[in-house]
Structure formats: structure tokens, C-alpha cells
mmCIF file of C-alpha atoms in Angstrom:
data_model
loop_
_atom_site.group_PDB
_atom_site.id
_atom_site.type_symbol
_atom_site.label_atom_id
_atom_site.label_comp_id
_atom_site.label_asym_id
_atom_site.label_seq_id
_atom_site.Cartn_x
_atom_site.Cartn_y
_atom_site.Cartn_z
ATOM 1 C CA MET A 1 5.755 23.382 12.801
ATOM 2 C CA LYS A 2 3.390 26.355 12.892
ATOM 3 C CA ASN A 3 -0.298 25.550 12.743
ATOM 4 C CA ASN A 4 -0.758 27.526 9.514
ATOM 5 C CA LEU A 5 1.946 25.452 7.757
ATOM 6 C CA LEU A 6 1.335 21.931 6.480
ATOM 7 C CA LYS A 7 4.049 19.700 5.050
ATOM 8 C CA VAL A 8 2.618 17.351 2.418
ATOM 9 C CA ALA A 9 3.943 14.415 0.401
ATOM 10 C CA LEU A 10 2.612 13.320 -2.979
ATOM 11 C CA ALA A 11 3.386 9.617 -3.443
ATOM 12 C CA GLN A 12 3.848 9.134 -7.183
ATOM 13 C CA ILE A 13 4.449 5.396 -7.309
ATOM 14 C CA SER A 14 3.430 2.353 -9.312
ATOM 15 C CA PRO A 15 1.446 -0.475 -7.737
ATOM 16 C CA VAL A 16 2.573 -4.065 -7.621
ATOM 17 C CA TRP A 17 -0.238 -4.498 -10.079
ATOM 18 C CA LEU A 18 -3.265 -6.454 -8.832
ATOM 19 C CA ASN A 19 -1.343 -7.758 -5.821
ATOM 20 C CA LYS A 20 -2.801 -6.145 -2.719
ATOM 21 C CA GLU A 21 -0.317 -7.560 -0.210
ATOM 22 C CA LYS A 22 2.776 -6.360 -2.083
ATOM 23 C CA THR A 23 1.158 -3.029 -2.962
ATOM 24 C CA ILE A 24 0.340 -2.442 0.719
ATOM 25 C CA GLU A 25 4.013 -3.074 1.524
ATOM 26 C CA LYS A 26 5.013 -0.427 -1.019
ATOM 27 C CA ILE A 27 2.465 2.037 0.381
ATOM 28 C CA GLU A 28 3.774 1.464 3.902
ATOM 29 C CA LYS A 29 7.356 2.168 2.783
ATOM 30 C CA SER A 30 6.202 5.482 1.281
ATOM 31 C CA ILE A 31 4.438 6.437 4.538
ATOM 32 C CA ILE A 32 7.560 5.714 6.571
ATOM 33 C CA GLU A 33 9.696 7.683 4.128
ATOM 34 C CA ALA A 34 7.299 10.655 4.320
ATOM 35 C CA ALA A 35 7.290 10.498 8.112
ATOM 36 C CA LYS A 36 11.104 10.695 8.151
ATOM 37 C CA GLU A 37 10.729 13.987 6.251
ATOM 38 C CA ASN A 38 8.262 15.215 8.919
ATOM 39 C CA CYS A 39 5.337 15.228 6.488
ATOM 40 C CA GLU A 40 1.888 15.620 8.010
ATOM 41 C CA LEU A 41 -0.167 14.441 5.027
ATOM 42 C CA ILE A 42 0.597 11.881 2.329
ATOM 43 C CA VAL A 43 -1.586 11.297 -0.739
ATOM 44 C CA PHE A 44 -1.681 8.270 -3.073
ATOM 45 C CA GLY A 45 -3.314 7.970 -6.509
ATOM 46 C CA GLU A 46 -6.689 6.634 -7.610
ATOM 47 C CA ALA A 47 -7.152 2.860 -7.359
ATOM 48 C CA LEU A 48 -3.463 2.441 -6.492
ATOM 49 C CA LEU A 49 -4.417 -0.420 -4.188
ATOM 50 C CA PRO A 50 -4.261 -2.806 -6.031
ATOM 51 C CA GLY A 51 -4.102 -0.953 -9.388
ATOM 52 C CA TYR A 52 -6.036 0.533 -12.277
ATOM 53 C CA PRO A 53 -7.906 -1.811 -14.728
ATOM 54 C CA PHE A 54 -5.648 -1.130 -17.697
ATOM 55 C CA TRP A 55 -6.549 -4.504 -19.233
ATOM 56 C CA LEU A 56 -9.996 -3.277 -20.277
ATOM 57 C CA ALA A 57 -8.601 -1.307 -23.212
ATOM 58 C CA LEU A 58 -6.173 -4.083 -24.152
ATOM 59 C CA THR A 59 -8.241 -7.281 -24.082
ATOM 60 C CA GLY A 60 -11.562 -6.273 -25.623
ATOM 61 C CA GLY A 61 -13.010 -5.424 -22.239
ATOM 62 C CA ALA A 62 -16.460 -4.643 -23.677
ATOM 63 C CA GLU A 63 -16.847 -8.075 -25.252
ATOM 64 C CA TRP A 64 -19.812 -9.799 -23.677
ATOM 65 C CA ASN A 65 -19.442 -12.917 -21.513
ATOM 66 C CA THR A 66 -15.856 -13.793 -22.407
ATOM 67 C CA LYS A 67 -13.702 -16.059 -20.239
ATOM 68 C CA THR A 68 -10.773 -13.637 -20.457
ATOM 69 C CA ASN A 69 -12.685 -10.696 -18.990
ATOM 70 C CA LYS A 70 -14.387 -12.836 -16.361
ATOM 71 C CA GLU A 71 -11.149 -14.354 -15.103
ATOM 72 C CA ILE A 72 -9.232 -11.069 -14.931
ATOM 73 C CA HIS A 73 -12.190 -9.416 -13.200
ATOM 74 C CA ALA A 74 -12.366 -12.209 -10.615
ATOM 75 C CA HIS A 75 -8.633 -11.786 -9.936
ATOM 76 C CA TYR A 76 -9.190 -8.037 -9.531
ATOM 77 C CA VAL A 77 -12.017 -8.497 -7.039
ATOM 78 C CA ARG A 78 -9.945 -10.967 -5.003
ATOM 79 C CA ASN A 79 -7.197 -8.364 -4.712
ATOM 80 C CA SER A 80 -9.539 -5.509 -3.797
ATOM 81 C CA ILE A 81 -9.843 -4.244 -0.230
ATOM 82 C CA THR A 82 -12.479 -5.215 2.317
ATOM 83 C CA ILE A 83 -12.191 -2.504 4.940
ATOM 84 C CA GLU A 84 -14.464 -4.331 7.402
ATOM 85 C CA LYS A 85 -11.991 -7.233 7.509
ATOM 86 C CA GLY A 86 -9.204 -4.946 8.699
ATOM 87 C CA GLU A 87 -7.230 -4.937 5.466
ATOM 88 C CA LEU A 88 -6.172 -1.300 6.014
ATOM 89 C CA ASP A 89 -5.267 -1.805 9.686
ATOM 90 C CA SER A 90 -1.504 -1.825 9.142
ATOM 91 C CA ILE A 91 -1.745 1.465 7.240
ATOM 92 C CA CYS A 92 -3.902 2.994 9.972
ATOM 93 C CA LYS A 93 -1.343 1.861 12.537
ATOM 94 C CA LEU A 94 1.422 3.679 10.668
ATOM 95 C CA ALA A 95 -0.707 6.831 10.454
ATOM 96 C CA LYS A 96 -1.123 6.803 14.225
ATOM 97 C CA GLU A 97 2.509 5.900 14.948
ATOM 98 C CA HIS A 98 3.881 8.694 12.769
ATOM 99 C CA LYS A 99 1.040 11.201 13.287
ATOM 100 C CA ILE A 100 0.499 11.512 9.543
ATOM 101 C CA ALA A 101 -2.834 11.832 7.724
ATOM 102 C CA ILE A 102 -3.389 9.765 4.570
ATOM 103 C CA TYR A 103 -5.532 9.911 1.440
ATOM 104 C CA LEU A 104 -5.410 6.559 -0.331
ATOM 105 C CA GLY A 105 -7.130 5.365 -3.508
ATOM 106 C CA ILE A 106 -8.355 1.790 -3.204
ATOM 107 C CA MET A 107 -10.608 -0.671 -4.953
ATOM 108 C CA GLU A 108 -13.192 -1.343 -2.250
ATOM 109 C CA ARG A 109 -15.026 -4.650 -1.981
ATOM 110 C CA ALA A 110 -18.047 -3.186 -0.232
ATOM 111 C CA GLN A 111 -19.693 -5.462 2.310
ATOM 112 C CA ASN A 112 -22.862 -3.388 2.567
ATOM 113 C CA ARG A 113 -23.395 -4.033 -1.160
ATOM 114 C CA GLY A 114 -22.927 -7.788 -0.881
ATOM 115 C CA GLY A 115 -19.145 -7.981 -1.155
ATOM 116 C CA HIS A 116 -18.877 -8.866 -4.850
ATOM 117 C CA SER A 117 -19.016 -5.515 -6.644
ATOM 118 C CA ILE A 118 -16.078 -3.125 -6.332
ATOM 119 C CA TYR A 119 -15.866 0.647 -6.002
ATOM 120 C CA ALA A 120 -13.076 3.114 -6.700
ATOM 121 C CA SER A 121 -12.899 4.606 -3.224
ATOM 122 C CA LEU A 122 -10.850 7.426 -1.735
ATOM 123 C CA VAL A 123 -10.116 6.718 1.926
ATOM 124 C CA TYR A 124 -9.132 9.385 4.432
ATOM 125 C CA ILE A 125 -7.210 8.225 7.500
ATOM 126 C CA ASN A 126 -6.519 10.929 10.066
ATOM 127 C CA GLU A 127 -3.321 11.503 12.018
ATOM 128 C CA VAL A 128 -4.473 9.251 14.872
ATOM 129 C CA GLY A 129 -5.105 6.323 12.547
ATOM 130 C CA GLU A 130 -8.884 6.534 12.232
ATOM 131 C CA ILE A 131 -10.701 6.010 8.929
ATOM 132 C CA LYS A 132 -12.896 9.103 8.774
ATOM 133 C CA SER A 133 -14.414 8.811 5.287
ATOM 134 C CA VAL A 134 -14.602 6.396 2.367
ATOM 135 C CA HIS A 135 -15.718 8.169 -0.791
ATOM 136 C CA ARG A 136 -16.956 5.800 -3.492
ATOM 137 C CA LYS A 137 -16.505 7.321 -6.939
ATOM 138 C CA LEU A 138 -19.882 8.641 -8.053
ATOM 139 C CA GLN A 139 -19.524 7.788 -11.738
ATOM 140 C CA PRO A 140 -16.883 5.454 -13.165
ATOM 141 C CA THR A 141 -15.427 6.851 -16.377
ATOM 142 C CA TYR A 142 -15.886 5.217 -19.773
ATOM 143 C CA ASP A 143 -14.495 1.648 -19.758
ATOM 144 C CA GLU A 144 -14.145 1.720 -15.942
ATOM 145 C CA ARG A 145 -17.901 1.059 -15.896
ATOM 146 C CA LEU A 146 -17.188 -2.469 -17.135
ATOM 147 C CA THR A 147 -15.566 -3.397 -13.830
ATOM 148 C CA TRP A 148 -16.369 -0.647 -11.264
ATOM 149 C CA ALA A 149 -19.747 0.059 -9.662
ATOM 150 C CA PRO A 150 -21.114 3.629 -9.237
ATOM 151 C CA GLY A 151 -20.849 5.022 -5.724
ATOM 152 C CA ASP A 152 -22.873 7.423 -3.570
ATOM 153 C CA GLY A 153 -22.591 10.741 -1.758
ATOM 154 C CA ASN A 154 -21.710 9.390 1.678
ATOM 155 C CA GLY A 155 -18.030 10.179 1.260
ATOM 156 C CA LEU A 156 -18.517 13.825 0.302
ATOM 157 C CA GLN A 157 -16.867 14.821 3.556
ATOM 158 C CA VAL A 158 -14.146 17.219 4.674
ATOM 159 C CA HIS A 159 -11.716 16.896 7.567
ATOM 160 C CA PRO A 160 -9.761 19.280 9.813
ATOM 161 C CA LEU A 161 -5.970 19.121 9.508
ATOM 162 C CA LYS A 162 -4.222 21.881 11.453
ATOM 163 C CA GLU A 163 -5.770 25.119 10.080
ATOM 164 C CA PHE A 164 -6.710 23.411 6.827
ATOM 165 C CA THR A 165 -9.956 21.712 5.841
ATOM 166 C CA VAL A 166 -9.250 18.865 3.412
ATOM 167 C CA GLY A 167 -11.564 17.014 1.031
ATOM 168 C CA GLY A 168 -11.086 14.898 -2.053
ATOM 169 C CA LEU A 169 -12.504 13.466 -5.266
ATOM 170 C CA ASN A 170 -11.567 10.643 -7.616
ATOM 171 C CA CYS A 171 -10.283 11.364 -11.114
ATOM 172 C CA TRP A 172 -12.971 12.727 -13.469
ATOM 173 C CA GLU A 173 -15.246 13.511 -10.498
ATOM 174 C CA ASN A 174 -13.039 16.579 -10.301
ATOM 175 C CA TRP A 175 -14.679 17.782 -13.526
ATOM 176 C CA MET A 176 -18.152 17.521 -11.920
ATOM 177 C CA PRO A 177 -19.163 21.024 -10.738
ATOM 178 C CA LEU A 178 -21.699 19.940 -8.120
ATOM 179 C CA PRO A 179 -19.531 17.505 -6.103
ATOM 180 C CA ARG A 180 -16.828 20.178 -6.099
ATOM 181 C CA THR A 181 -19.369 22.681 -4.821
ATOM 182 C CA ALA A 182 -20.465 20.285 -2.086
ATOM 183 C CA LEU A 183 -16.912 20.201 -0.756
ATOM 184 C CA TYR A 184 -16.495 23.958 -1.091
ATOM 185 C CA GLY A 185 -19.685 24.416 0.919
ATOM 186 C CA LEU A 186 -18.226 22.303 3.726
ATOM 187 C CA GLY A 187 -15.320 24.726 4.008
ATOM 188 C CA GLU A 188 -12.724 22.866 1.953
ATOM 189 C CA ASN A 189 -9.541 24.840 1.360
ATOM 190 C CA LEU A 190 -7.153 22.000 0.498
ATOM 191 C CA HIS A 191 -8.565 19.899 -2.330
ATOM 192 C CA ILE A 192 -7.201 16.419 -3.034
ATOM 193 C CA ALA A 193 -7.608 15.098 -6.588
ATOM 194 C CA VAL A 194 -6.445 11.532 -7.196
ATOM 195 C CA TRP A 195 -5.800 10.061 -10.637
ATOM 196 C CA PRO A 196 -4.604 6.755 -12.129
ATOM 197 C CA GLY A 197 -1.827 8.640 -13.921
ATOM 198 C CA SER A 198 -0.841 10.944 -16.802
ATOM 199 C CA ASP A 199 -0.459 14.675 -17.062
ATOM 200 C CA HIS A 200 -3.215 14.988 -19.674
ATOM 201 C CA ASN A 201 -5.563 14.610 -16.705
ATOM 202 C CA THR A 202 -3.849 16.920 -14.239
ATOM 203 C CA LYS A 203 -2.324 19.777 -16.226
ATOM 204 C CA ASP A 204 -5.547 21.774 -16.741
ATOM 205 C CA ILE A 205 -8.054 20.845 -14.035
ATOM 206 C CA THR A 206 -5.616 21.237 -11.124
ATOM 207 C CA ARG A 207 -5.084 24.937 -11.738
ATOM 208 C CA PHE A 208 -8.736 25.477 -12.684
ATOM 209 C CA ILE A 209 -10.065 24.055 -9.397
ATOM 210 C CA ALA A 210 -7.529 26.096 -7.449
ATOM 211 C CA ARG A 211 -8.576 29.302 -9.169
ATOM 212 C CA GLU A 212 -12.295 28.520 -8.880
ATOM 213 C CA SER A 213 -12.159 27.573 -5.205
ATOM 214 C CA ARG A 214 -9.221 29.787 -4.130
ATOM 215 C CA SER A 215 -7.863 26.691 -2.399
ATOM 216 C CA TYR A 216 -4.717 24.643 -2.623
ATOM 217 C CA VAL A 217 -5.139 21.691 -4.970
ATOM 218 C CA ILE A 218 -2.994 18.570 -4.786
ATOM 219 C CA SER A 219 -3.248 16.181 -7.738
ATOM 220 C CA VAL A 220 -1.618 12.792 -7.275
ATOM 221 C CA SER A 221 -1.171 10.267 -10.054
ATOM 222 C CA SER A 222 0.404 6.835 -10.185
ATOM 223 C CA LEU A 223 2.857 5.359 -12.645
ATOM 224 C CA MET A 224 2.466 2.268 -14.825
ATOM 225 C CA ALA A 225 4.758 0.804 -17.459
ATOM 226 C CA LYS A 226 4.348 -2.257 -19.644
ATOM 227 C CA SER A 227 7.108 -3.899 -17.619
ATOM 228 C CA ASP A 228 5.000 -3.462 -14.440
ATOM 229 C CA PHE A 229 2.453 -6.104 -15.494
ATOM 230 C CA PRO A 230 3.180 -9.230 -13.399
ATOM 231 C CA LYS A 231 3.631 -12.377 -15.453
ATOM 232 C CA ASP A 232 1.428 -14.380 -13.101
ATOM 233 C CA VAL A 233 -1.671 -12.231 -13.723
ATOM 234 C CA PRO A 234 -4.403 -14.078 -15.663
ATOM 235 C CA HIS A 235 -4.044 -13.688 -19.459
ATOM 236 C CA TYR A 236 -0.746 -11.824 -19.136
ATOM 237 C CA ASN A 237 0.232 -12.468 -22.767
ATOM 238 C CA LYS A 238 -3.016 -11.002 -24.071
ATOM 239 C CA ILE A 239 -2.715 -7.950 -21.835
ATOM 240 C CA VAL A 240 0.826 -7.036 -22.886
ATOM 241 C CA LYS A 241 0.451 -7.932 -26.566
ATOM 242 C CA ASP A 242 -0.744 -4.456 -27.584
ATOM 243 C CA ALA A 243 0.174 -2.521 -24.437
ATOM 244 C CA PRO A 244 2.188 0.712 -24.899
ATOM 245 C CA GLU A 245 5.499 0.995 -23.063
ATOM 246 C CA THR A 246 4.006 3.687 -20.788
ATOM 247 C CA LEU A 247 0.405 3.482 -19.578
ATOM 248 C CA ALA A 248 0.604 6.170 -16.871
ATOM 249 C CA ASN A 249 3.362 8.777 -16.805
ATOM 250 C CA GLY A 250 2.518 10.455 -13.474
ATOM 251 C CA GLY A 251 1.709 14.147 -13.657
ATOM 252 C CA SER A 252 1.395 14.776 -9.904
ATOM 253 C CA CYS A 253 1.372 18.486 -9.100
ATOM 254 C CA ILE A 254 0.285 21.245 -6.705
ATOM 255 C CA ALA A 255 -1.484 24.526 -7.480
ATOM 256 C CA GLY A 256 -1.829 27.423 -5.061
ATOM 257 C CA PRO A 257 -5.012 29.345 -4.189
ATOM 258 C CA ASP A 258 -4.243 31.844 -6.957
ATOM 259 C CA GLY A 259 -4.314 29.050 -9.550
ATOM 260 C CA GLU A 260 -0.574 29.213 -10.225
ATOM 261 C CA TRP A 261 1.807 26.279 -10.024
ATOM 262 C CA ILE A 262 3.639 25.488 -6.818
ATOM 263 C CA VAL A 263 4.818 22.187 -8.308
ATOM 264 C CA GLU A 264 4.290 21.652 -12.035
ATOM 265 C CA PRO A 265 3.308 18.138 -13.220
ATOM 266 C CA VAL A 266 6.134 15.686 -12.528
ATOM 267 C CA LEU A 267 6.568 13.039 -15.241
ATOM 268 C CA HIS A 268 8.177 9.582 -15.300
ATOM 269 C CA LYS A 269 9.632 9.947 -11.810
ATOM 270 C CA GLU A 270 8.790 7.578 -8.968
ATOM 271 C CA GLY A 271 8.968 8.740 -5.361
ATOM 272 C CA LEU A 272 7.744 11.449 -3.018
ATOM 273 C CA ILE A 273 7.109 15.062 -4.003
ATOM 274 C CA ILE A 274 7.281 17.160 -0.831
ATOM 275 C CA GLU A 275 6.096 20.727 -0.271
ATOM 276 C CA THR A 276 5.002 22.982 2.617
ATOM 277 C CA LEU A 277 1.707 24.839 2.263
ATOM 278 C CA ASN A 278 0.885 28.107 4.039
ATOM 279 C CA PHE A 279 -2.771 28.504 5.049
ATOM 280 C CA ASN A 280 -2.539 32.294 4.976
ATOM 281 C CA ARG A 281 -2.478 32.149 1.178
ATOM 282 C CA VAL A 282 -6.056 30.814 1.254
ATOM 283 C CA LEU A 283 -7.288 33.804 3.229
ATOM 284 C CA GLU A 284 -5.456 36.205 0.943
ATOM 285 C CA GLU A 285 -7.092 34.824 -2.215
ATOM 286 C CA ARG A 286 -10.587 34.646 -0.673
ATOM 287 C CA GLN A 287 -10.467 38.442 -0.300
ATOM 288 C CA ASN A 288 -11.687 39.008 -3.847
ATOM 289 C CA PHE A 289 -13.562 35.753 -4.538
ATOM 290 C CA ASP A 290 -15.179 33.067 -2.391
ATOM 291 C CA ALA A 291 -17.419 30.695 -4.361
ATOM 292 C CA VAL A 292 -19.624 29.708 -1.411
ATOM 293 C CA GLY A 293 -19.113 32.804 0.747
ATOM 294 C CA HIS A 294 -19.372 36.474 -0.139
ATOM 295 C CA TYR A 295 -19.502 35.737 -3.886
ATOM 296 C CA SER A 296 -22.406 33.272 -3.682
ATOM 297 C CA ARG A 297 -26.150 33.859 -3.994
ATOM 298 C CA PRO A 298 -27.913 31.027 -2.122
ATOM 299 C CA ASP A 299 -31.189 32.907 -2.485
ATOM 300 C CA VAL A 300 -30.918 32.268 -6.247
ATOM 301 C CA THR A 301 -29.005 28.975 -6.640
ATOM 302 C CA LYS A 302 -28.601 26.256 -4.030
ATOM 303 C CA LEU A 303 -27.279 22.671 -4.017
ATOM 304 C CA HIS A 304 -28.931 19.685 -2.340
ATOM 305 C CA VAL A 305 -26.649 16.745 -1.460
ATOM 306 C CA ASN A 306 -27.751 13.231 -0.479
ATOM 307 C CA ARG A 307 -25.027 11.736 1.731
ATOM 308 C CA GLU A 308 -26.907 8.577 2.666
ATOM 309 C CA ARG A 309 -24.822 5.429 2.194
ATOM 310 C CA GLN A 310 -26.733 3.446 -0.418
ATOM 311 C CA SER A 311 -27.510 -0.224 0.124
ATOM 312 C CA THR A 312 -29.960 -2.560 -1.577
ATOM 313 C CA VAL A 313 -31.235 -4.113 1.656
ATOM 314 C CA SER A 314 -31.924 -2.744 5.121
ATOM 315 C CA PHE A 315 -32.727 -4.952 8.092
ATOM 316 C CA ASP A 316 -34.735 -4.315 11.241
ATOM 317 C CA ASP A 317 -33.425 -6.797 13.842
#
């Protein structure tokens, strides 16, 4: 395939909710399927591994010191991913074997923060199977703050992929102008936006970011139905009692550098959405506007970014 063309797959799937082993198996099947279609990049939704904390809105998640919330949270942490223990190794191996890059939303059990708090992290694995960045969501949204910890700027990174430069943000981070600008300033021209699900998130911001940045924007959401809650999860009956039939309807989509749809939001459909992107379109649209290039004024406004990985303790051994 020509270097200016990139074949991408959007994996709109549901997790095996709060079961990391079975969800990893499902992710691996999607990677293999994308590789058979000669895709060079596959993207999965926010917190897909092992799933979004839907219970918070269904079990009185803000109630203080309740056994229900403590026990579900503990189950969630146990099923979150410790990268340092090699829990993404099988996925990295597939990336290398099939020469496919991967963006994957995980719940990260961060060892450099003690290993007990969890972060909504967006992991980039390159086409030779190396983890090149782990972006911890800067600000959990609304009730997410009851179970997720706030991240840092270390993962505000971009990566070369053929002629493209790819970067990504988690969910409502995509509404934050300054993190977007940080990625633009690094040369991003293919923006990855990952979401837990639903077109009410993706239908407006996807095209807006594309038009603002004159980049391709890929938004990937997951799916979740009431029937997807496993019966062995703690407090299953309480979770499903008031749960709607559909908690996440998808909404994965692609916008081009002119802000117009290449793939409109796809609803209620599980599987891969595959498209080929042409880098030349980026250069065409930057002719009249480039937010950090010829249409910027760094002598007037400038952004400072702290990319230090935050940790409570540092040791001099």
C-alpha cells in the first residue's frame, strides 16, 4: 500500500464486562480480523478493557462508605490492567506479528502510584509491538471521579505511522482545547478520540476537531446492553434493576480534514468499521488554515505543557 494511504479499523465492540481475561480474548480476535483485511491501525474504545463503570449511575455510586460500592470497586480494580506485569504482552505480540498499530482504552492499575488507584488510559502500541505511550485521562468526567483517578500529561504524545502523525485523547478530554492544542503542536494529523459509547458524544465533536485541526479524526465507541452485565459480577441484581436496555449504542465514526463525514456514526452494530485514509487530504486542507502553523501567533499566545509522569514518591538508590 502506498505510504500516503493508511487502512484503519474501528473496533466497535462490547467488553466481556469487568472480566479482563475474556475481554482480552475478544480484543485479540478483533486484531486478527483487522489484520486479515490488511488494516494497519486498529482502535478500541475508552476503558474497553475491562469495561466502563456503568454501575455508578445505577447503584447510588456517590453514597459514602457503602459495602455495595466498595465491593464492585474492588472487583473493578482486580480486573484492571497492570502493564508492568505484562498483561498486554499478548496484544503486543499480535501487533508485531501482523504489523498493525493499536490504540486501546484500558483501566490501568498504575504501579508508580502504588498499584491501588486506577486510571482511564489510552495505550498506543506500534506496528512492531512496542508500547510507545500510555496516556492517563487528565480529568475523569462526572461520576467517573468516584472510581477513576486523575492522570497527568506524560501521555500527550504523537507517533509516526507511515506519512501520518497520530495522537489521541480519552472521551471528554477531546472537549479540552489545550490538550488538543498540545497534540496539534506535535504535528498530529490523525486524531484518535476514544469513548465509552453513544453517538451523543461523537456526532458533534468529531467533525469539530477535524475542522479545527484540518486533520482526520477517528472516534471509536464501545457497545453495552443490559444483557451484557455478567451475572457473576458483585451486586448484579442491584446493577440491572434500573438499567436501561441500551447503555452504549456505539457511534463510531470518521471525519475528514475538511470536517465532513467519511463514515457517519454507526449505531447498534458490533464489529469492525474499515476505511482507507489518504494523507494528501491533510495537506490540501492545511492550505487555508493551520492552527499551529501559518495561522498561529506564538508571539501572542503560547501553551506550556508539563509531560512529567506524576508520582507521590521518588527514590534515590
